[in-house]
């Protein structure tokens, strides 16, 4: 099975923490959507006829598109790619774009069957600090509207660790989505990404650096509350009620093949990874000339090993001993040697030939994975 991702690179305004590729100008929207359709046609053979298990419209803000623009994209997808029966089709949406009329249009005129809503917080103070386009009232109202129109397959994004997010507010954010019965949560610790407004503010002393202790404290509360409500912590940042995993994102974590369409979109076919130019005008010009503007990297054995360690340890499925061995020596020997220290520290456990992070290890996931990475010419 395979997945298809479409990057819609438009936003109303720039959030202070965001480093994704987007534009706040809609001037190029029509030619860019035409270019997306052209790239879909040109990439028809990339997935070798595998039926699509998932389609994901991300960005950017796909909910900015008109219903007719969405239906044109889906018609093009259907023309060139087979869809699995019951395929998960997700639309990222911001609360300020969600209205009863729009939800009904998505329900009645598009195949969208799952919404990913970028709420981030239900606090007006948090939202203003993050420079989000919606307010606290819209954050709460959009959940009621989505459920009212039958969109019960929802995932909500939340951010913890922001300087304005007190422990009490974080607990309130969680209570709101858990009490609403949202089946899937994606919760991210605030990070300062290079090139963002937030990075500039921190560098100039206009915003405090991330408080790691506060982030860890709020992550701990997240683990406790989601477990108490019956959610499975199936990936470091993702929590789902039983059977409600995100199929599309699971493709990334389990090594399935996927095709990315649009400026800055990434694709993976098991052997190589490629990514499109992160420039709207350049992307459009290339597609108008019948070319796809991308760079390609064939993965080395070491890169395949590092990717498996990084993605495997982030999930509840862990890293399988047998799979590690197939990735080749000396990486396997290095893994089995180095992971013993984390097992001894109670941060990794081994069960039935699979290595998984313990609760304590989840607080150190990135560090553990990086310590297990294989560096070319390293010695065991």
JSON list of N, CA, C and O in Angstrom, two decimals, residues 267-303:
[
{"chain": "A", "resi": 267, "resn": "UNK", "atom": "N", "xyz": [9.20, 12.60, -1.32]},
{"chain": "A", "resi": 267, "resn": "UNK", "atom": "CA", "xyz": [8.73, 11.29, -1.77]},
{"chain": "A", "resi": 267, "resn": "UNK", "atom": "C", "xyz": [9.75, 10.23, -1.38]},
{"chain": "A", "resi": 267, "resn": "UNK", "atom": "O", "xyz": [10.95, 10.51, -1.26]},
{"chain": "A", "resi": 268, "resn": "UNK", "atom": "N", "xyz": [9.27, 8.99, -1.21]},
{"chain": "A", "resi": 268, "resn": "UNK", "atom": "CA", "xyz": [10.14, 7.88, -0.81]},
{"chain": "A", "resi": 268, "resn": "UNK", "atom": "C", "xyz": [9.63, 6.60, -1.44]},
{"chain": "A", "resi": 268, "resn": "UNK", "atom": "O", "xyz": [8.43, 6.29, -1.38]},
{"chain": "A", "resi": 269, "resn": "UNK", "atom": "N", "xyz": [10.54, 5.84, -2.08]},
{"chain": "A", "resi": 269, "resn": "UNK", "atom": "CA", "xyz": [10.13, 4.59, -2.74]},
{"chain": "A", "resi": 269, "resn": "UNK", "atom": "C", "xyz": [10.88, 3.37, -2.22]},
{"chain": "A", "resi": 269, "resn": "UNK", "atom": "O", "xyz": [10.91, 2.32, -2.88]},
{"chain": "A", "resi": 270, "resn": "UNK", "atom": "N", "xyz": [11.51, 3.50, -1.05]},
{"chain": "A", "resi": 270, "resn": "UNK", "atom": "CA", "xyz": [12.23, 2.38, -0.47]},
{"chain": "A", "resi": 270, "resn": "UNK", "atom": "C", "xyz": [13.71, 2.36, -0.83]},
{"chain": "A", "resi": 270, "resn": "UNK", "atom": "O", "xyz": [14.52, 1.76, -0.11]},
{"chain": "A", "resi": 271, "resn": "UNK", "atom": "N", "xyz": [14.06, 2.99, -1.92]},
{"chain": "A", "resi": 271, "resn": "UNK", "atom": "CA", "xyz": [15.46, 3.02, -2.39]},
{"chain": "A", "resi": 271, "resn": "UNK", "atom": "C", "xyz": [16.03, 4.43, -2.34]},
{"chain": "A", "resi": 271, "resn": "UNK", "atom": "O", "xyz": [17.17, 4.64, -1.95]},
{"chain": "A", "resi": 272, "resn": "UNK", "atom": "N", "xyz": [15.21, 5.39, -2.73]},
{"chain": "A", "resi": 272, "resn": "UNK", "atom": "CA", "xyz": [15.67, 6.78, -2.78]},
{"chain": "A", "resi": 272, "resn": "UNK", "atom": "C", "xyz": [14.62, 7.71, -2.18]},
{"chain": "A", "resi": 272, "resn": "UNK", "atom": "O", "xyz": [13.45, 7.35, -2.02]},
{"chain": "A", "resi": 273, "resn": "UNK", "atom": "N", "xyz": [15.08, 8.89, -1.86]},
{"chain": "A", "resi": 273, "resn": "UNK", "atom": "CA", "xyz": [14.21, 9.95, -1.35]},
{"chain": "A", "resi": 273, "resn": "UNK", "atom": "C", "xyz": [14.40, 11.16, -2.25]},
{"chain": "A", "resi": 273, "resn": "UNK", "atom": "O", "xyz": [15.52, 11.46, -2.69]},
{"chain": "A", "resi": 274, "resn": "UNK", "atom": "N", "xyz": [13.33, 11.85, -2.55]},
{"chain": "A", "resi": 274, "resn": "UNK", "atom": "CA", "xyz": [13.46, 13.05, -3.36]},
{"chain": "A", "resi": 274, "resn": "UNK", "atom": "C", "xyz": [12.56, 14.15, -2.81]},
{"chain": "A", "resi": 274, "resn": "UNK", "atom": "O", "xyz": [11.59, 13.88, -2.10]},
{"chain": "A", "resi": 275, "resn": "UNK", "atom": "N", "xyz": [12.91, 15.40, -3.10]},
{"chain": "A", "resi": 275, "resn": "UNK", "atom": "CA", "xyz": [12.14, 16.52, -2.57]},
{"chain": "A", "resi": 275, "resn": "UNK", "atom": "C", "xyz": [12.09, 17.62, -3.61]},
{"chain": "A", "resi": 275, "resn": "UNK", "atom": "O", "xyz": [13.06, 17.90, -4.32]},
{"chain": "A", "resi": 276, "resn": "UNK", "atom": "N", "xyz": [10.92, 18.24, -3.72]},
{"chain": "A", "resi": 276, "resn": "UNK", "atom": "CA", "xyz": [10.71, 19.29, -4.70]},
{"chain": "A", "resi": 276, "resn": "UNK", "atom": "C", "xyz": [11.25, 20.62, -4.21]},
{"chain": "A", "resi": 276, "resn": "UNK", "atom": "O", "xyz": [11.39, 20.84, -3.00]},
{"chain": "A", "resi": 277, "resn": "UNK", "atom": "N", "xyz": [11.52, 21.52, -5.12]},
{"chain": "A", "resi": 277, "resn": "UNK", "atom": "CA", "xyz": [12.01, 22.84, -4.79]},
{"chain": "A", "resi": 277, "resn": "UNK", "atom": "C", "xyz": [11.00, 23.56, -3.90]},
{"chain": "A", "resi": 277, "resn": "UNK", "atom": "O", "xyz": [9.79, 23.45, -4.09]},
{"chain": "A", "resi": 278, "resn": "UNK", "atom": "N", "xyz": [11.50, 24.26, -2.90]},
{"chain": "A", "resi": 278, "resn": "UNK", "atom": "CA", "xyz": [10.63, 25.00, -1.98]},
{"chain": "A", "resi": 278, "resn": "UNK", "atom": "C", "xyz": [10.50, 26.45, -2.45]},
{"chain": "A", "resi": 278, "resn": "UNK", "atom": "O", "xyz": [10.91, 27.40, -1.77]},
{"chain": "A", "resi": 279, "resn": "UNK", "atom": "N", "xyz": [9.93, 26.61, -3.62]},
{"chain": "A", "resi": 279, "resn": "UNK", "atom": "CA", "xyz": [9.76, 27.92, -4.23]},
{"chain": "A", "resi": 279, "resn": "UNK", "atom": "C", "xyz": [8.55, 27.85, -5.14]},
{"chain": "A", "resi": 279, "resn": "UNK", "atom": "O", "xyz": [8.57, 27.12, -6.14]},
{"chain": "A", "resi": 280, "resn": "UNK", "atom": "N", "xyz": [7.50, 28.60, -4.83]},
{"chain": "A", "resi": 280, "resn": "UNK", "atom": "CA", "xyz": [6.26, 28.48, -5.59]},
{"chain": "A", "resi": 280, "resn": "UNK", "atom": "C", "xyz": [6.43, 28.87, -7.06]},
{"chain": "A", "resi": 280, "resn": "UNK", "atom": "O", "xyz": [5.99, 28.15, -7.96]},
{"chain": "A", "resi": 281, "resn": "UNK", "atom": "N", "xyz": [7.07, 30.01, -7.29]},
{"chain": "A", "resi": 281, "resn": "UNK", "atom": "CA", "xyz": [7.23, 30.48, -8.67]},
{"chain": "A", "resi": 281, "resn": "UNK", "atom": "C", "xyz": [8.11, 29.52, -9.47]},
{"chain": "A", "resi": 281, "resn": "UNK", "atom": "O", "xyz": [7.80, 29.19, -10.63]},
{"chain": "A", "resi": 282, "resn": "UNK", "atom": "N", "xyz": [9.20, 29.06, -8.87]},
{"chain": "A", "resi": 282, "resn": "UNK", "atom": "CA", "xyz": [10.08, 28.12, -9.56]},
{"chain": "A", "resi": 282, "resn": "UNK", "atom": "C", "xyz": [9.40, 26.79, -9.83]},
{"chain": "A", "resi": 282, "resn": "UNK", "atom": "O", "xyz": [9.60, 26.18, -10.89]},
{"chain": "A", "resi": 283, "resn": "UNK", "atom": "N", "xyz": [8.60, 26.34, -8.89]},
{"chain": "A", "resi": 283, "resn": "UNK", "atom": "CA", "xyz": [7.85, 25.10, -9.07]},
{"chain": "A", "resi": 283, "resn": "UNK", "atom": "C", "xyz": [6.88, 25.23, -10.25]},
{"chain": "A", "resi": 283, "resn": "UNK", "atom": "O", "xyz": [6.80, 24.35, -11.11]},
{"chain": "A", "resi": 284, "resn": "UNK", "atom": "N", "xyz": [6.16, 26.34, -10.30]},
{"chain": "A", "resi": 284, "resn": "UNK", "atom": "CA", "xyz": [5.18, 26.56, -11.37]},
{"chain": "A", "resi": 284, "resn": "UNK", "atom": "C", "xyz": [5.88, 26.61, -12.73]},
{"chain": "A", "resi": 284, "resn": "UNK", "atom": "O", "xyz": [5.43, 25.97, -13.70]},
{"chain": "A", "resi": 285, "resn": "UNK", "atom": "N", "xyz": [6.98, 27.36, -12.82]},
{"chain": "A", "resi": 285, "resn": "UNK", "atom": "CA", "xyz": [7.69, 27.49, -14.10]},
{"chain": "A", "resi": 285, "resn": "UNK", "atom": "C", "xyz": [8.16, 26.12, -14.61]},
{"chain": "A", "resi": 285, "resn": "UNK", "atom": "O", "xyz": [8.02, 25.81, -15.80]},
{"chain": "A", "resi": 286, "resn": "UNK", "atom": "N", "xyz": [8.69, 25.33, -13.72]},
{"chain": "A", "resi": 286, "resn": "UNK", "atom": "CA", "xyz": [9.18, 24.01, -14.13]},
{"chain": "A", "resi": 286, "resn": "UNK", "atom": "C", "xyz": [8.04, 23.13, -14.63]},
{"chain": "A", "resi": 286, "resn": "UNK", "atom": "O", "xyz": [8.18, 22.47, -15.67]},
{"chain": "A", "resi": 287, "resn": "UNK", "atom": "N", "xyz": [6.94, 23.10, -13.92]},
{"chain": "A", "resi": 287, "resn": "UNK", "atom": "CA", "xyz": [5.82, 22.24, -14.35]},
{"chain": "A", "resi": 287, "resn": "UNK", "atom": "C", "xyz": [5.19, 22.75, -15.63]},
{"chain": "A", "resi": 287, "resn": "UNK", "atom": "O", "xyz": [4.73, 21.95, -16.46]},
{"chain": "A", "resi": 288, "resn": "UNK", "atom": "N", "xyz": [5.17, 24.05, -15.83]},
{"chain": "A", "resi": 288, "resn": "UNK", "atom": "CA", "xyz": [4.67, 24.58, -17.10]},
{"chain": "A", "resi": 288, "resn": "UNK", "atom": "C", "xyz": [5.54, 24.15, -18.26]},
{"chain": "A", "resi": 288, "resn": "UNK", "atom": "O", "xyz": [5.06, 24.05, -19.40]},
{"chain": "A", "resi": 289, "resn": "UNK", "atom": "N", "xyz": [6.81, 23.86, -17.97]},
{"chain": "A", "resi": 289, "resn": "UNK", "atom": "CA", "xyz": [7.72, 23.36, -19.00]},
{"chain": "A", "resi": 289, "resn": "UNK", "atom": "C", "xyz": [7.74, 21.83, -19.05]},
{"chain": "A", "resi": 289, "resn": "UNK", "atom": "O", "xyz": [8.56, 21.24, -19.75]},
{"chain": "A", "resi": 290, "resn": "UNK", "atom": "N", "xyz": [6.86, 21.20, -18.27]},
{"chain": "A", "resi": 290, "resn": "UNK", "atom": "CA", "xyz": [6.77, 19.74, -18.29]},
{"chain": "A", "resi": 290, "resn": "UNK", "atom": "C", "xyz": [7.84, 19.04, -17.48]},
{"chain": "A", "resi": 290, "resn": "UNK", "atom": "O", "xyz": [8.11, 17.86, -17.70]},
{"chain": "A", "resi": 291, "resn": "UNK", "atom": "N", "xyz": [8.44, 19.75, -16.53]},
{"chain": "A", "resi": 291, "resn": "UNK", "atom": "CA", "xyz": [9.51, 19.17, -15.71]},
{"chain": "A", "resi": 291, "resn": "UNK", "atom": "C", "xyz": [9.13, 19.23, -14.23]},
{"chain": "A", "resi": 291, "resn": "UNK", "atom": "O", "xyz": [8.39, 20.12, -13.80]},
{"chain": "A", "resi": 292, "resn": "UNK", "atom": "N", "xyz": [9.65, 18.27, -13.46]},
{"chain": "A", "resi": 292, "resn": "UNK", "atom": "CA", "xyz": [9.45, 18.26, -12.01]},
{"chain": "A", "resi": 292, "resn": "UNK", "atom": "C", "xyz": [10.74, 18.74, -11.36]},
{"chain": "A", "resi": 292, "resn": "UNK", "atom": "O", "xyz": [11.79, 18.11, -11.51]},
{"chain": "A", "resi": 293, "resn": "UNK", "atom": "N", "xyz": [10.71, 19.86, -10.63]},
{"chain": "A", "resi": 293, "resn": "UNK", "atom": "CA", "xyz": [11.94, 20.43, -10.06]},
{"chain": "A", "resi": 293, "resn": "UNK", "atom": "C", "xyz": [12.29, 19.79, -8.73]},
{"chain": "A", "resi": 293, "resn": "UNK", "atom": "O", "xyz": [11.90, 20.25, -7.66]},
{"chain": "A", "resi": 294, "resn": "UNK", "atom": "N", "xyz": [13.06, 18.70, -8.77]},
{"chain": "A", "resi": 294, "resn": "UNK", "atom": "CA", "xyz": [13.35, 17.98, -7.53]},
{"chain": "A", "resi": 294, "resn": "UNK", "atom": "C", "xyz": [14.83, 17.61, -7.45]},
{"chain": "A", "resi": 294, "resn": "UNK", "atom": "O", "xyz": [15.54, 17.57, -8.45]},
{"chain": "A", "resi": 295, "resn": "UNK", "atom": "N", "xyz": [15.27, 17.32, -6.22]},
{"chain": "A", "resi": 295, "resn": "UNK", "atom": "CA", "xyz": [16.57, 16.72, -5.97]},
{"chain": "A", "resi": 295, "resn": "UNK", "atom": "C", "xyz": [16.34, 15.30, -5.48]},
{"chain": "A", "resi": 295, "resn": "UNK", "atom": "O", "xyz": [15.32, 15.01, -4.85]},
{"chain": "A", "resi": 296, "resn": "UNK", "atom": "N", "xyz": [17.29, 14.41, -5.76]},
{"chain": "A", "resi": 296, "resn": "UNK", "atom": "CA", "xyz": [17.14, 13.00, -5.42]},
{"chain": "A", "resi": 296, "resn": "UNK", "atom": "C", "xyz": [18.38, 12.50, -4.69]},
{"chain": "A", "resi": 296, "resn": "UNK", "atom": "O", "xyz": [19.50, 12.88, -5.02]},
{"chain": "A", "resi": 297, "resn": "UNK", "atom": "N", "xyz": [18.12, 11.65, -3.70]},
{"chain": "A", "resi": 297, "resn": "UNK", "atom": "CA", "xyz": [19.21, 11.04, -2.94]},
{"chain": "A", "resi": 297, "resn": "UNK", "atom": "C", "xyz": [18.95, 9.54, -2.83]},
{"chain": "A", "resi": 297, "resn": "UNK", "atom": "O", "xyz": [17.89, 9.13, -2.34]},
{"chain": "A", "resi": 298, "resn": "UNK", "atom": "N", "xyz": [19.89, 8.75, -3.32]},
{"chain": "A", "resi": 298, "resn": "UNK", "atom": "CA", "xyz": [19.81, 7.30, -3.14]},
{"chain": "A", "resi": 298, "resn": "UNK", "atom": "C", "xyz": [20.36, 6.97, -1.76]},
{"chain": "A", "resi": 298, "resn": "UNK", "atom": "O", "xyz": [21.48, 7.35, -1.42]},
{"chain": "A", "resi": 299, "resn": "UNK", "atom": "N", "xyz": [19.58, 6.25, -0.98]},
{"chain": "A", "resi": 299, "resn": "UNK", "atom": "CA", "xyz": [19.95, 6.01, 0.41]},
{"chain": "A", "resi": 299, "resn": "UNK", "atom": "C", "xyz": [21.03, 4.94, 0.51]},
{"chain": "A", "resi": 299, "resn": "UNK", "atom": "O", "xyz": [20.92, 3.87, -0.08]},
{"chain": "A", "resi": 300, "resn": "UNK", "atom": "N", "xyz": [22.06, 5.23, 1.30]},
{"chain": "A", "resi": 300, "resn": "UNK", "atom": "CA", "xyz": [23.11, 4.25, 1.56]},
{"chain": "A", "resi": 300, "resn": "UNK", "atom": "C", "xyz": [22.65, 3.29, 2.64]},
{"chain": "A", "resi": 300, "resn": "UNK", "atom": "O", "xyz": [21.66, 3.55, 3.34]},
{"chain": "A", "resi": 301, "resn": "UNK", "atom": "N", "xyz": [23.32, 2.15, 2.83]},
{"chain": "A", "resi": 301, "resn": "UNK", "atom": "CA", "xyz": [22.96, 1.25, 3.93]},
{"chain": "A", "resi": 301, "resn": "UNK", "atom": "C", "xyz": [22.95, 1.95, 5.28]},
{"chain": "A", "resi": 301, "resn": "UNK", "atom": "O", "xyz": [22.08, 1.70, 6.11]},
{"chain": "A", "resi": 302, "resn": "UNK", "atom": "N", "xyz": [23.92, 2.84, 5.52]},
{"chain": "A", "resi": 302, "resn": "UNK", "atom": "CA", "xyz": [23.97, 3.56, 6.79]},
{"chain": "A", "resi": 302, "resn": "UNK", "atom": "C", "xyz": [22.75, 4.47, 6.96]},
{"chain": "A", "resi": 302, "resn": "UNK", "atom": "O", "xyz": [22.18, 4.57, 8.05]},
{"chain": "A", "resi": 303, "resn": "UNK", "atom": "N", "xyz": [22.35, 5.13, 5.87]},
{"chain": "A", "resi": 303, "resn": "UNK", "atom": "CA", "xyz": [21.17, 6.00, 5.95]},
{"chain": "A", "resi": 303, "resn": "UNK", "atom": "C", "xyz": [19.90, 5.20, 6.20]},
{"chain": "A", "resi": 303, "resn": "UNK", "atom": "O", "xyz": [19.03, 5.63, 6.97]}
]
